Amino acid sequence: MMAKAPNRREFLCSTGSVAAGLATSGSVVFAPDYSWALSPTAIDAHTAQTLLVMARQLFPHDRLGDQYYAAVVDAVDKQAASDAALRKLVAEGVARLDGARGIRWVELSNGARSAVLKTVEASEFFSTMRTATINNLYGNPLVYRFFGFEGSSVEHGGYINRGFDDIGWLPNS
Amino acid sequence: MAKAFDLKDDSVVVVIGSGAGGGTLSNELAQRGINVVCLEAGPRLDITDIVNDNATMFSRLSWLDKRIGTGDLNAALPLWVCKTVGGTTVHWAGASLRFQEHEFRARTVYGNIPGTNLLDWPITLQELEPFYTRAEDKLGVTGTHNIPRLPGNNNFKVMAAGAKRVGYTQVHTGNMAINAEARDGRPACRQIGFCMSGCAIGAKWSTLYTEIPKAESTGHFELRPDSMVVKINHDASGKVTGVVYADKSGALQEQKARVVCVAGNSVETPRLLLNSQSSKFPNGLANSSGQVGRNYMRHMTGTVYAIMPGRVNFDRGTQMAGIIKDESRHDPSRGFAGGYEMETLPGFGLAGVASNTIAGAWGPEYAKVIEMYDHFAGMWLVGEDLPQVGNGVTLHATDKDQHGMPVPVVHFKDHTNDIAMRNHAYKAGTAVYQSLGATQVFELPPFPSTHNMGTCRQSDKAQDGVCNKYGQAHDVANLFISDGSQFTTGGAENPTLTIVALAIRQAEYLVNQLSRKEM
């Protein structure tokens, strides 16, 4: 019995970065299966794709689809619309990534992309993107529930009757 | 019935700040028939404005006006305190501990430690005890006066089990100003979590919904929110006569006063005194000692997170209802003076854990750490740091805020004693979790300072500090320091209960002085 050949998405997953396989068309970044798209207004499609790949490269979770990382890019794009300094920071940051190895950063291998990122760790671009990713990825209620953070509890009456003290594995002595 | 006083009414006591110090003092005075105008820099929120979202409440509550941190405070946010009615009592975790007897005599007990500016308090524990009792009753502190303790949540149970294994004996769910049972118009805690984003049901004591409305109901109290005091005025004799503040529109107003009490937390209080310099007080108001803005303390702090062998969900329930007290003693054989408390502390949501667990970390390994979020346990380490004359608050020479007031520069460097204590505390916290088979342990550096003390300290002699044992300025009889700025030393304990006890005591003193027309 032959193993089923991986489809494009599974193949890309196995490389450790789905986002690197995203298509761009004009100003739009598409999911490989066209299940969602990112339409930035303040940044161009290549920049958006680069930031999307970068967000996953920073905090890669197999359990998360690209749409959650796209929300990070969306937030950066929205802020950039009214923030010229951020637009410049992002444009220069992406140019620096692309200039590192002679081919565009998103087209590098996973390992090479990480190695390049390592060289810009101290830059403002990097820390801005890291913070933006943390806030907009891990701060997204659709994401944090995947990790066991349950978010707002007051509307459920807190945890007084919902397991605040339900730990079961502690030793007796 | 809330009252309104005229700007020219010079019979009122003006209280600056509405937090643990200012809010309590205001109510204590109003209850005794003294007319009080309380000026609060921040807006007045309703309890319905408090939601279970760390990021939303951070921006809604925090003091985000520009402050420059230097030394160990060189960070975008050097301090984490509040600009809102209720001040930092909206944000605080509720831990309400008395200072220990020896902590009022730190200079005598710890000796002459090089690099410190240690001084004994001008009061003793014995003198403060009756006021601690009243403060505990006011706040409804669990584990005191037959008030039941809170039940322990998962994060506490992990800490307690580990504490037992390493041999600690003083372990419980703390002395918390959070109701385990309904009391004084406040409901019982429902183990919501998010205590430090504000308690959405008001089970935690905050002046926002206790002291302030109680003061208003006396008819002797007016709260003016969105009112940032920029200067204290005085007359030719050196007595203060009123304050200048920017109202909500930014327009400057002057409120006359017979007494001014400053409770703006340990940065704003000295900032205001320094900015009130005049030809009579060229180094700033009440600063003949040169100690205004000096001896800033923020407590030795650090955090230990651990990935445990099973699920914890450490964000569920009361955040700081859990303590190990064994290390709070003074025991120089450990290699440092003073002691520290170990208190439960969860993360601030998934985003908080991701940004704090290892500063600056990223990549697949760190992503795997974050994926263990529901296995995290956590504790905060908080201990006594020592006053140093170079740690403190100064005014920036040129940088001004939106009201034209110089931006404060806050400088802090750890003393070697603070570093030795922190290293000891990290090891102790790590041992607690490792005794239960923690797979990874993380030592987090101090968060932006939430405990701020000592910049206008009490002293017996006028040359050593800014105010006397009642918080009354040595140089100006009708000027009082009414917040944690008056702390001579910081103790190992979370400061709020002591701020409240001192405010109750100060109110009693003020009432006596005013009734004898000594002011």
XYZ file of C-alpha atoms in Angstrom:
692
model
C 0.000 0.000 0.000
C 1.469 3.281 -1.030
C 1.640 6.157 1.341
C -0.514 9.031 0.257
C 1.573 11.697 -1.442
C 1.537 14.902 0.567
C -0.490 17.709 -0.910
C 1.034 21.141 -1.292
C -0.142 22.394 2.088
C 1.089 19.334 3.995
C 4.397 19.558 2.221
C 4.776 23.185 3.177
C 3.804 22.367 6.769
C 6.513 19.769 6.917
C 9.096 22.351 5.964
C 8.266 24.129 9.182
C 6.769 27.181 7.590
C 3.489 27.282 5.797
C 3.661 30.985 5.236
C 6.680 30.793 2.943
C 4.497 29.095 0.361
C 1.933 31.833 0.161
C 1.131 33.355 -3.202
C 0.982 37.037 -3.882
C -1.031 38.693 -6.576
C -0.951 42.436 -6.965
C -1.360 43.785 -3.461
C -2.984 40.658 -2.052
C -1.426 37.703 -0.221
C -3.387 34.464 -0.636
C -3.467 31.278 1.368
C -2.422 28.299 -0.800
C -6.016 27.044 -0.735
C -7.466 30.548 -1.031
C -9.237 30.052 2.308
C -8.197 33.540 3.357
C -6.356 36.521 1.952
C -4.524 39.503 3.317
C -5.074 42.839 1.592
C -2.680 45.345 3.072
C -3.159 49.022 2.345
C -0.106 50.747 3.839
C 2.506 48.114 2.967
C 2.990 46.241 -0.314
C 2.278 42.562 -0.856
C 5.923 41.506 -0.722
C 6.400 43.313 2.580
C 3.218 41.729 3.914
C 4.342 38.271 2.875
C 7.757 38.825 4.434
C 6.231 39.951 7.737
C 3.872 36.991 7.662
C 6.724 34.541 7.227
C 8.703 36.383 9.873
C 5.870 36.233 12.417
C 5.760 32.447 12.082
C 9.530 32.180 12.075
C 9.622 34.034 15.398
C 6.968 31.915 17.098
C 6.319 28.793 15.027
C 3.379 26.679 16.182
C 2.212 23.760 14.067
C -1.184 24.011 15.735
C -1.807 27.476 14.290
C -2.892 28.182 10.742
C -1.468 31.113 8.820
C -4.580 33.213 9.294
C -3.527 33.878 12.902
C -0.121 35.096 11.791
C -1.829 37.144 9.083
C -3.672 38.978 11.863
C -0.269 40.211 13.085
C 0.524 41.623 9.644
C -2.913 43.148 9.456
C -2.335 44.963 12.764
C 1.058 46.254 11.608
C -0.476 47.379 8.313
C -3.290 49.216 10.090
C -0.838 51.018 12.364
C 1.478 51.795 9.457
C -1.379 53.549 7.668
C -1.088 56.450 10.101
C 2.534 55.999 11.166
C 5.144 57.010 8.609
C 8.020 56.067 10.911
C 6.690 52.516 11.151
C 6.281 52.288 7.359
C 9.906 53.330 6.956
C 11.095 50.961 9.687
C 9.302 48.022 8.086
C 10.405 48.855 4.539
C 14.024 49.172 5.604
C 13.810 46.047 7.741
C 12.476 43.951 4.872
C 15.099 45.396 2.518
C 17.792 44.407 4.979
C 16.469 40.836 5.191
C 16.270 40.598 1.406
C 19.773 41.979 0.995
C 21.415 39.515 3.349
C 21.886 36.525 1.033
C 21.362 37.892 -2.444
C 17.911 36.348 -2.874
C 14.672 37.406 -1.288
C 14.498 36.340 2.355
C 11.164 34.515 2.006
C 12.701 32.303 -0.660
C 15.539 31.152 1.599
C 15.426 27.810 3.396
C 13.994 27.724 6.884
C 17.462 27.452 8.431
C 18.856 30.285 6.333
C 15.930 32.537 7.219
C 16.574 31.942 10.910
C 20.270 32.608 10.486
C 19.527 35.931 8.799
C 17.011 36.890 11.488
C 19.647 36.162 14.106
C 21.869 38.827 12.549
C 19.179 41.521 12.920
C 18.045 40.575 16.455
C 19.348 43.820 17.926
C 17.541 46.040 15.414
C 14.476 48.130 16.182
C 12.725 46.473 13.255
C 13.189 43.072 14.850
C 12.037 44.085 18.321
C 9.058 45.948 16.865
C 8.004 42.866 14.919
C 8.614 40.589 17.888
C 6.444 42.733 20.142
C 3.764 43.088 17.457
C 3.724 39.317 17.009
C 3.441 38.623 20.734
C 0.619 41.125 21.201
C -1.378 40.245 18.106
C -0.759 36.505 18.019
C -0.810 35.518 21.695
C -3.206 38.330 22.573
C -5.787 36.994 20.113
C -8.590 35.136 21.946
C -8.880 32.738 18.993
C -5.227 31.849 19.549
C -4.761 31.824 23.296
C -7.446 29.231 23.806
C -5.258 26.793 21.819
C -2.709 27.141 24.612
C -4.958 26.806 27.645
C -5.287 30.476 28.511
C -9.006 30.895 28.927
C -9.353 34.672 28.812
C -12.118 36.661 30.443
C -13.867 34.720 33.191
C -16.084 37.215 34.993
C -19.004 36.625 32.640
C -18.799 32.911 33.517
C -18.814 33.631 37.252
C -15.055 33.229 37.617
C -13.518 29.858 38.419
C -15.036 29.396 41.860
C -17.163 26.575 40.448
C -15.089 25.930 37.350
C -11.841 24.400 38.458
C -9.720 27.021 40.231
C -8.482 24.241 42.525
C -8.945 21.171 40.318
C -5.298 20.103 40.201
C -5.061 16.332 40.300
C -1.445 15.316 39.917
C 0.209 16.712 43.040
C 1.849 14.219 45.421
C 0.337 13.777 48.861
C 3.667 14.349 50.599
C -24.078 63.570 48.779
C -21.008 64.799 47.032
C -20.093 68.363 47.916
C -18.498 71.146 45.873
C -16.093 73.597 47.457
C -15.097 77.001 46.165
C -11.593 77.440 44.766
C -11.105 80.316 47.212
C -12.259 78.320 50.235
C -9.090 78.231 52.310
C -10.665 76.171 55.091
C -10.379 72.894 53.195
C -7.707 70.239 53.463
C -6.393 69.447 49.984
C -5.378 65.839 49.435
C -3.374 65.118 46.285
C -3.977 61.599 45.051
C -6.833 59.162 45.736
C -5.047 55.845 46.219
C -4.152 53.883 49.350
C -2.743 56.963 51.077
C -4.833 59.831 49.688
C -8.133 57.958 49.395
C -7.886 56.588 52.918
C -6.792 59.878 54.439
C -9.603 61.741 52.667
C -12.260 59.426 54.026
C -10.826 59.359 57.539
C -10.853 63.171 57.628
C -14.298 63.512 56.054
C -15.766 61.003 58.526
C -14.610 63.353 61.288
C -16.216 66.387 59.704
C -13.133 67.900 58.079
C -13.797 69.374 54.636
C -11.575 67.761 52.020
C -10.907 68.453 48.347
C -9.158 65.489 46.731
C -7.344 66.207 43.464
C -6.695 63.129 41.375
C -4.645 63.297 38.169
C -6.519 60.447 36.512
C -10.099 59.904 35.372
C -12.859 58.311 37.416
C -13.807 54.877 36.152
C -16.888 52.964 37.101
C -16.514 49.370 38.239
C -18.245 48.382 34.992
C -15.203 49.819 33.163
C -13.131 46.991 34.654
C -12.899 44.086 32.221
C -10.911 40.840 32.193
C -8.373 41.898 29.604
C -4.795 42.666 30.581
C -3.954 44.864 27.595
C -7.161 46.911 27.757
C -6.856 47.542 31.479
C -3.155 48.303 31.249
C -3.868 51.207 28.919
C -6.963 52.246 30.875
C -5.279 52.359 34.305
C -1.563 52.915 33.940
C 0.401 56.096 34.505
C 1.795 56.509 30.995
C 2.948 60.134 31.127
C 6.599 60.333 30.238
C 9.053 59.182 32.885
C 12.712 58.587 32.244
C 14.252 55.598 34.001
C 18.009 55.354 34.388
C 20.303 52.719 35.849
C 18.379 49.476 36.373
C 15.144 51.310 35.456
C 16.258 51.997 31.898
C 13.071 50.695 30.285
C 10.156 52.059 28.297
C 8.021 51.733 31.428
C 10.223 52.144 34.521
C 7.278 52.035 36.918
C 3.910 50.329 36.744
C 1.511 52.479 38.765
C -1.897 53.941 38.029
C -3.352 57.244 36.931
C -6.982 56.813 37.859
C -9.310 57.444 40.766
C -8.312 54.836 43.335
C -4.718 55.056 42.176
C -2.726 51.877 42.402
C -5.341 50.276 44.695
C -7.217 49.470 41.484
C -4.209 47.492 40.230
C -2.747 46.060 43.434
C -2.925 42.336 44.147
C -4.294 42.752 47.667
C -1.422 41.330 49.761
C -1.691 43.029 53.170
C 1.192 42.250 55.486
C 2.399 44.041 58.596
C 6.025 45.060 58.808
C 8.083 43.078 61.292
C 9.349 44.690 64.490
C 13.003 44.782 63.434
C 12.167 46.373 60.077
C 11.375 49.676 61.831
C 14.930 49.602 63.209
C 16.841 48.642 60.080
C 19.863 50.872 60.731
C 20.266 49.513 64.264
C 19.650 45.864 63.371
C 21.409 45.679 59.993
C 24.305 47.948 60.998
C 26.255 50.381 58.882
C 26.164 48.754 55.463
C 28.456 50.604 53.033
C 26.654 52.319 50.183
C 23.347 52.556 52.016
C 21.604 55.483 53.677
C 19.873 53.342 56.293
C 17.929 55.010 59.073
C 15.607 53.759 61.807
C 11.969 54.789 61.512
C 10.900 57.409 64.062
C 8.077 55.038 65.049
C 8.007 51.471 66.324
C 5.840 48.518 65.437
C 4.182 48.896 68.851
C 3.123 52.453 68.051
C 1.742 51.423 64.676
C 0.003 48.226 65.844
C -3.355 49.830 66.746
C -3.432 51.427 63.307
C -2.514 48.164 61.596
C -5.505 46.672 63.400
C -7.789 49.409 62.112
C -6.318 49.111 58.622
C -6.886 45.337 58.567
C -10.468 45.847 59.663
C -11.021 48.532 57.029
C -9.586 46.364 54.243
C -11.090 43.116 55.545
C -7.731 41.378 55.537
C -8.066 37.592 55.470
C -6.415 35.689 58.295
C -6.799 38.636 60.710
C -9.562 39.382 63.240
C -11.300 36.047 62.521
C -11.755 36.949 58.850
C -11.517 33.649 56.959
C -8.704 33.022 54.507
C -9.275 32.534 50.805
C -9.316 29.001 49.409
C -6.118 28.015 47.596
C -6.072 27.840 43.807
C -3.986 25.477 41.676
C -0.967 27.779 41.581
C -1.054 27.997 45.384
C -1.408 24.232 45.749
C 1.714 23.704 43.653
C 3.659 26.237 45.703
C 2.423 24.784 48.995
C 3.246 21.196 48.004
C 6.749 22.231 46.932
C 7.206 24.325 50.062
C 6.375 21.315 52.205
C 8.907 19.167 50.347
C 11.737 21.645 50.859
C 10.830 22.088 54.511
C 9.089 25.461 54.706
C 6.455 25.720 57.409
C 4.896 29.205 57.170
C 2.724 28.649 54.122
C -0.875 29.770 53.607
C -3.142 31.716 51.260
C -1.931 34.990 52.636
C -3.342 38.044 54.333
C -5.383 39.447 51.513
C -7.663 42.467 51.200
C -9.955 40.263 49.126
C -13.134 38.949 50.662
C -13.497 35.212 51.160
C -17.002 36.034 52.400
C -19.133 39.102 51.683
C -18.147 41.923 54.019
C -18.611 45.682 54.252
C -20.671 45.916 51.079
C -18.172 43.989 49.026
C -18.940 40.491 47.681
C -16.916 37.315 48.104
C -14.152 36.579 45.615
C -15.230 34.354 42.729
C -11.705 33.271 41.756
C -11.894 35.261 38.549
C -8.188 35.917 38.088
C -7.166 39.312 36.614
C -6.900 40.883 40.112
C -4.205 43.230 38.823
C -6.369 44.434 35.951
C -8.851 45.627 38.553
C -11.395 43.482 40.375
C -14.497 43.476 38.180
C -16.817 42.587 41.091
C -15.194 44.668 43.840
C -14.236 41.764 46.106
C -10.762 43.331 46.414
C -10.453 46.512 48.451
C -9.837 49.582 46.339
C -10.436 53.172 47.376
C -12.296 53.571 44.054
C -15.410 51.889 45.456
C -14.811 51.997 49.234
C -13.157 55.087 50.733
C -14.099 57.515 47.959
C -17.892 56.920 47.934
C -17.886 56.653 51.737
C -16.174 60.037 51.942
C -18.669 61.490 49.472
C -21.581 60.316 51.592
C -20.384 62.471 54.521
C -21.007 65.750 52.725
C -17.477 66.846 53.630
C -15.664 65.654 50.549
C -15.204 66.651 46.935
C -13.288 64.533 44.459
C -11.915 66.285 41.393
C -10.670 63.738 38.883
C -8.538 64.694 35.855
C -6.824 67.280 38.040
C -3.031 67.214 37.907
C -1.366 69.295 40.589
C 1.728 71.070 39.280
C 2.714 73.338 42.156
C 2.124 73.968 45.855
C 1.997 77.627 46.844
C 3.145 79.135 50.141
C 3.096 82.496 51.881
C 5.920 84.651 53.186
C 5.966 82.756 56.482
C 6.553 79.496 54.652
C 3.123 77.972 55.286
C 1.431 76.399 52.277
C -1.669 78.267 51.084
C -3.003 76.216 48.164
C -2.182 74.255 45.062
C -2.139 74.956 41.344
C -3.572 72.220 39.161
C -4.390 71.604 35.526
C -8.049 70.695 35.151
C -9.510 68.358 32.541
C -9.285 71.032 29.840
C -5.673 71.744 30.763
C -6.511 75.143 32.268
C -4.645 76.005 35.443
C -6.707 76.539 38.613
C -5.684 77.403 42.132
C -7.411 75.700 45.056
C -6.780 77.414 48.389
C -6.144 75.208 51.411
C -5.312 75.293 55.093
C -3.456 71.996 54.885
C -1.993 70.143 51.875
C -1.408 66.374 51.971
C 0.620 64.849 49.140
C -0.056 61.245 48.137
C 0.988 60.969 44.510
C 3.148 57.839 44.864
C 6.926 57.957 45.257
C 7.707 59.590 41.932
C 4.996 62.249 41.716
C 5.194 63.277 45.377
C 8.850 64.395 45.325
C 8.412 65.663 41.759
C 5.722 68.043 42.987
C 7.786 69.236 45.951
C 10.830 69.789 43.751
C 8.705 71.659 41.205
C 7.355 73.897 43.998
C 10.702 75.586 44.494
C 10.642 79.291 45.279
C 12.991 81.985 46.476
C 12.183 80.882 50.009
C 12.652 77.186 49.180
C 15.249 77.219 46.375
C 15.878 73.450 46.525
C 12.204 72.587 46.494
C 9.493 72.644 49.115
C 10.261 70.923 52.436
C 13.744 70.087 51.238
C 16.130 71.756 53.686
C 17.516 68.264 54.333
C 18.237 67.692 50.637
C 16.452 64.320 51.033
C 13.406 65.074 48.827
C 13.539 62.605 45.948
C 16.316 60.546 47.539
C 16.386 57.015 49.011
C 13.974 55.688 46.407
C 13.191 52.029 47.073
C 11.210 49.603 44.901
C 11.710 46.310 46.764
C 14.015 43.542 45.675
C 11.854 41.611 43.248
C 12.102 38.754 40.816
C 9.820 36.060 39.478
C 10.209 32.302 39.077
C 8.124 30.461 36.496
C 8.288 26.691 36.188
C 6.883 24.156 33.751
C 5.316 21.494 35.945
C 4.707 17.811 35.145
C 0.933 18.368 34.996
C -1.610 21.029 34.141
C -1.858 24.007 36.524
C -3.840 26.766 34.738
C -2.091 29.279 36.957
C -4.194 32.172 35.738
C -7.311 30.732 37.370
C -8.274 32.342 40.647
C -6.932 34.946 43.045
C -3.532 35.910 41.726
C -1.551 36.500 44.927
C -3.420 34.399 47.506
C -0.436 32.262 48.449
C 2.656 32.956 50.493
C 5.760 31.324 51.929
C 6.975 33.463 54.829
C 9.965 31.446 56.018
C 12.532 33.607 54.200
C 11.145 36.932 55.433
C 13.282 36.884 58.585
C 16.506 38.839 59.000
C 19.262 36.240 58.969
C 22.643 37.582 57.856
C 24.017 34.015 57.610
C 22.281 33.873 54.205
C 24.652 36.569 52.978
C 22.382 39.605 53.029
C 20.460 41.849 55.397
C 16.665 41.730 55.559
C 14.339 39.117 54.160
C 11.892 38.345 51.398
C 8.437 36.911 50.850
C 7.516 34.312 48.230
C 4.029 34.979 46.826
C 2.024 33.277 44.098
C 1.964 35.136 40.796
C 0.545 33.901 37.507
C 1.416 35.310 34.106
C -0.418 38.221 32.558
C -2.155 36.105 29.957
C -0.468 34.172 27.176
C 1.008 37.356 25.706
C 2.494 38.283 29.080
C 4.098 34.874 29.482
C 5.457 35.005 25.925
C 7.024 38.409 26.410
C 8.352 37.892 29.949
C 9.442 34.278 30.423
C 12.724 34.779 28.550
C 13.237 38.388 27.526
C 13.902 38.698 23.803
C 13.577 34.966 23.094
C 12.104 33.600 19.841
C 12.292 30.546 17.600
C 11.070 26.945 17.760
C 12.499 26.093 21.190
C 10.879 29.099 22.803
C 7.627 28.376 20.971
C 7.652 24.943 22.652
C 8.030 26.646 26.047
C 4.970 28.806 25.331
C 3.040 25.710 24.249
C 3.377 24.486 27.854
C 1.447 27.523 29.100
C -1.165 25.538 31.005
C 1.604 23.668 32.885
C 3.184 26.881 34.196
C 3.368 27.672 37.902
C 4.704 30.982 39.124
C 5.753 32.946 42.150
C 6.932 36.465 42.874
C 9.850 37.168 45.161
C 9.600 40.427 47.088
C 12.012 41.592 49.729
C 13.582 44.543 51.414
C 15.900 46.712 49.341
C 18.117 49.216 51.067
C 17.894 52.998 50.744
C 20.725 54.580 48.779
C 21.160 58.305 48.568
C 21.791 58.196 44.807
C 18.589 56.308 44.006
C 15.803 58.753 43.443
C 13.769 61.257 41.532
C 15.027 64.449 39.893
C 13.490 66.872 37.421
C 14.659 66.805 33.811
C 16.367 70.049 32.887
C 14.490 70.661 29.637
C 11.959 67.902 28.937
C 8.417 68.964 29.949
C 5.086 67.142 30.113
C 1.743 68.273 28.642
C 1.271 70.714 31.540
C 4.708 72.252 31.216
C 5.962 70.405 34.274
C 9.480 68.938 34.086
C 9.515 65.207 33.317
C 10.735 63.119 36.273
C 13.966 61.159 35.957
C 13.961 58.084 38.176
C 17.298 56.512 38.899
C 17.783 53.157 40.573
C 20.721 50.799 40.898
C 20.587 47.595 42.895
C 22.784 47.489 45.984
C 24.952 44.362 46.294
C 22.651 43.359 49.172
C 19.666 43.448 46.781
C 21.534 41.272 44.269
C 22.601 38.741 46.903
C 19.017 38.524 48.156
C 17.611 38.094 44.652
C 20.042 35.294 43.855
C 19.130 33.535 47.094
C 15.440 33.978 46.346
C 15.764 32.602 42.794
C 17.419 29.464 44.185
C 14.780 29.096 46.877
C 11.914 29.494 44.413
C 13.525 27.117 41.943
C 13.957 24.492 44.678
C 10.249 24.636 45.503
C 9.277 23.749 41.926
C 12.102 21.295 41.306
C 11.022 19.314 44.367
C 7.878 18.477 42.389
C 9.676 17.556 39.188
C 9.498 20.834 37.259
C 10.914 20.194 33.793
C 12.083 23.770 33.201
C 12.492 26.730 35.537
C 12.847 30.370 34.520
C 14.193 33.242 36.581
C 12.630 36.525 35.464
C 14.189 39.898 36.289
C 12.150 42.596 38.059
C 9.001 43.824 36.330
C 8.436 47.606 36.141
C 8.345 48.749 39.754
C 4.973 48.568 41.458
C 6.154 49.080 45.052
C 7.612 52.554 45.297
C 8.807 53.974 48.561
C 11.027 56.325 50.421
C 11.515 59.501 48.390
C 10.261 61.808 51.202
C 11.144 59.757 54.204
C 10.201 60.043 57.848
C 13.021 60.837 60.226
C 13.434 61.718 63.842
C 15.841 64.571 63.030
C 14.990 67.176 60.387
C 18.426 66.866 58.803
C 17.922 63.144 57.972
C 14.596 63.197 56.205
C 11.617 65.142 54.931
C 8.849 64.502 57.456
C 8.266 63.483 61.052
C 6.606 60.354 62.363
C 3.168 61.655 61.394
C 4.228 62.461 57.848
C 4.257 66.181 58.673
C 6.994 68.019 56.775
C 9.826 69.085 59.084
C 10.052 72.440 57.288
C 6.361 73.226 56.702
C 3.869 72.545 59.508
C 0.761 72.390 57.288
C 2.250 70.129 54.610
C 1.988 66.336 54.908
C 3.427 63.353 53.064
C 0.645 60.770 52.964
C 1.834 57.887 50.787
C 4.647 55.346 50.588
C 7.108 58.170 49.985
C 7.283 58.642 53.756
C 8.694 55.138 54.341
C 12.064 55.336 56.068
C 12.866 51.806 54.913
C 10.843 49.363 52.842
C 10.560 46.128 54.845
C 10.019 42.841 53.034
C 6.252 43.275 52.888
C 3.968 44.639 50.186
C 3.563 48.280 51.266
C -0.167 49.025 50.977
C -1.272 47.961 54.456
C 1.439 50.127 56.000
C 0.451 53.084 53.787
C -3.160 52.699 54.964
C -2.159 52.354 58.647
C -0.008 55.490 58.406
C -2.852 57.378 56.689
C -5.303 56.462 59.473
C -2.742 57.565 62.046
C -2.036 60.786 60.174
C -5.750 61.574 59.979
C -6.083 61.207 63.735
C -3.104 63.492 64.280
C -4.451 66.067 61.826
C -7.902 66.089 63.412
C -6.317 66.742 66.804
C -4.100 69.490 65.437
C -6.959 71.145 63.604
C -9.299 70.972 66.589
C -6.635 72.635 68.714
C -6.292 75.236 65.959
C -2.608 74.480 65.737
C -2.806 74.760 61.983
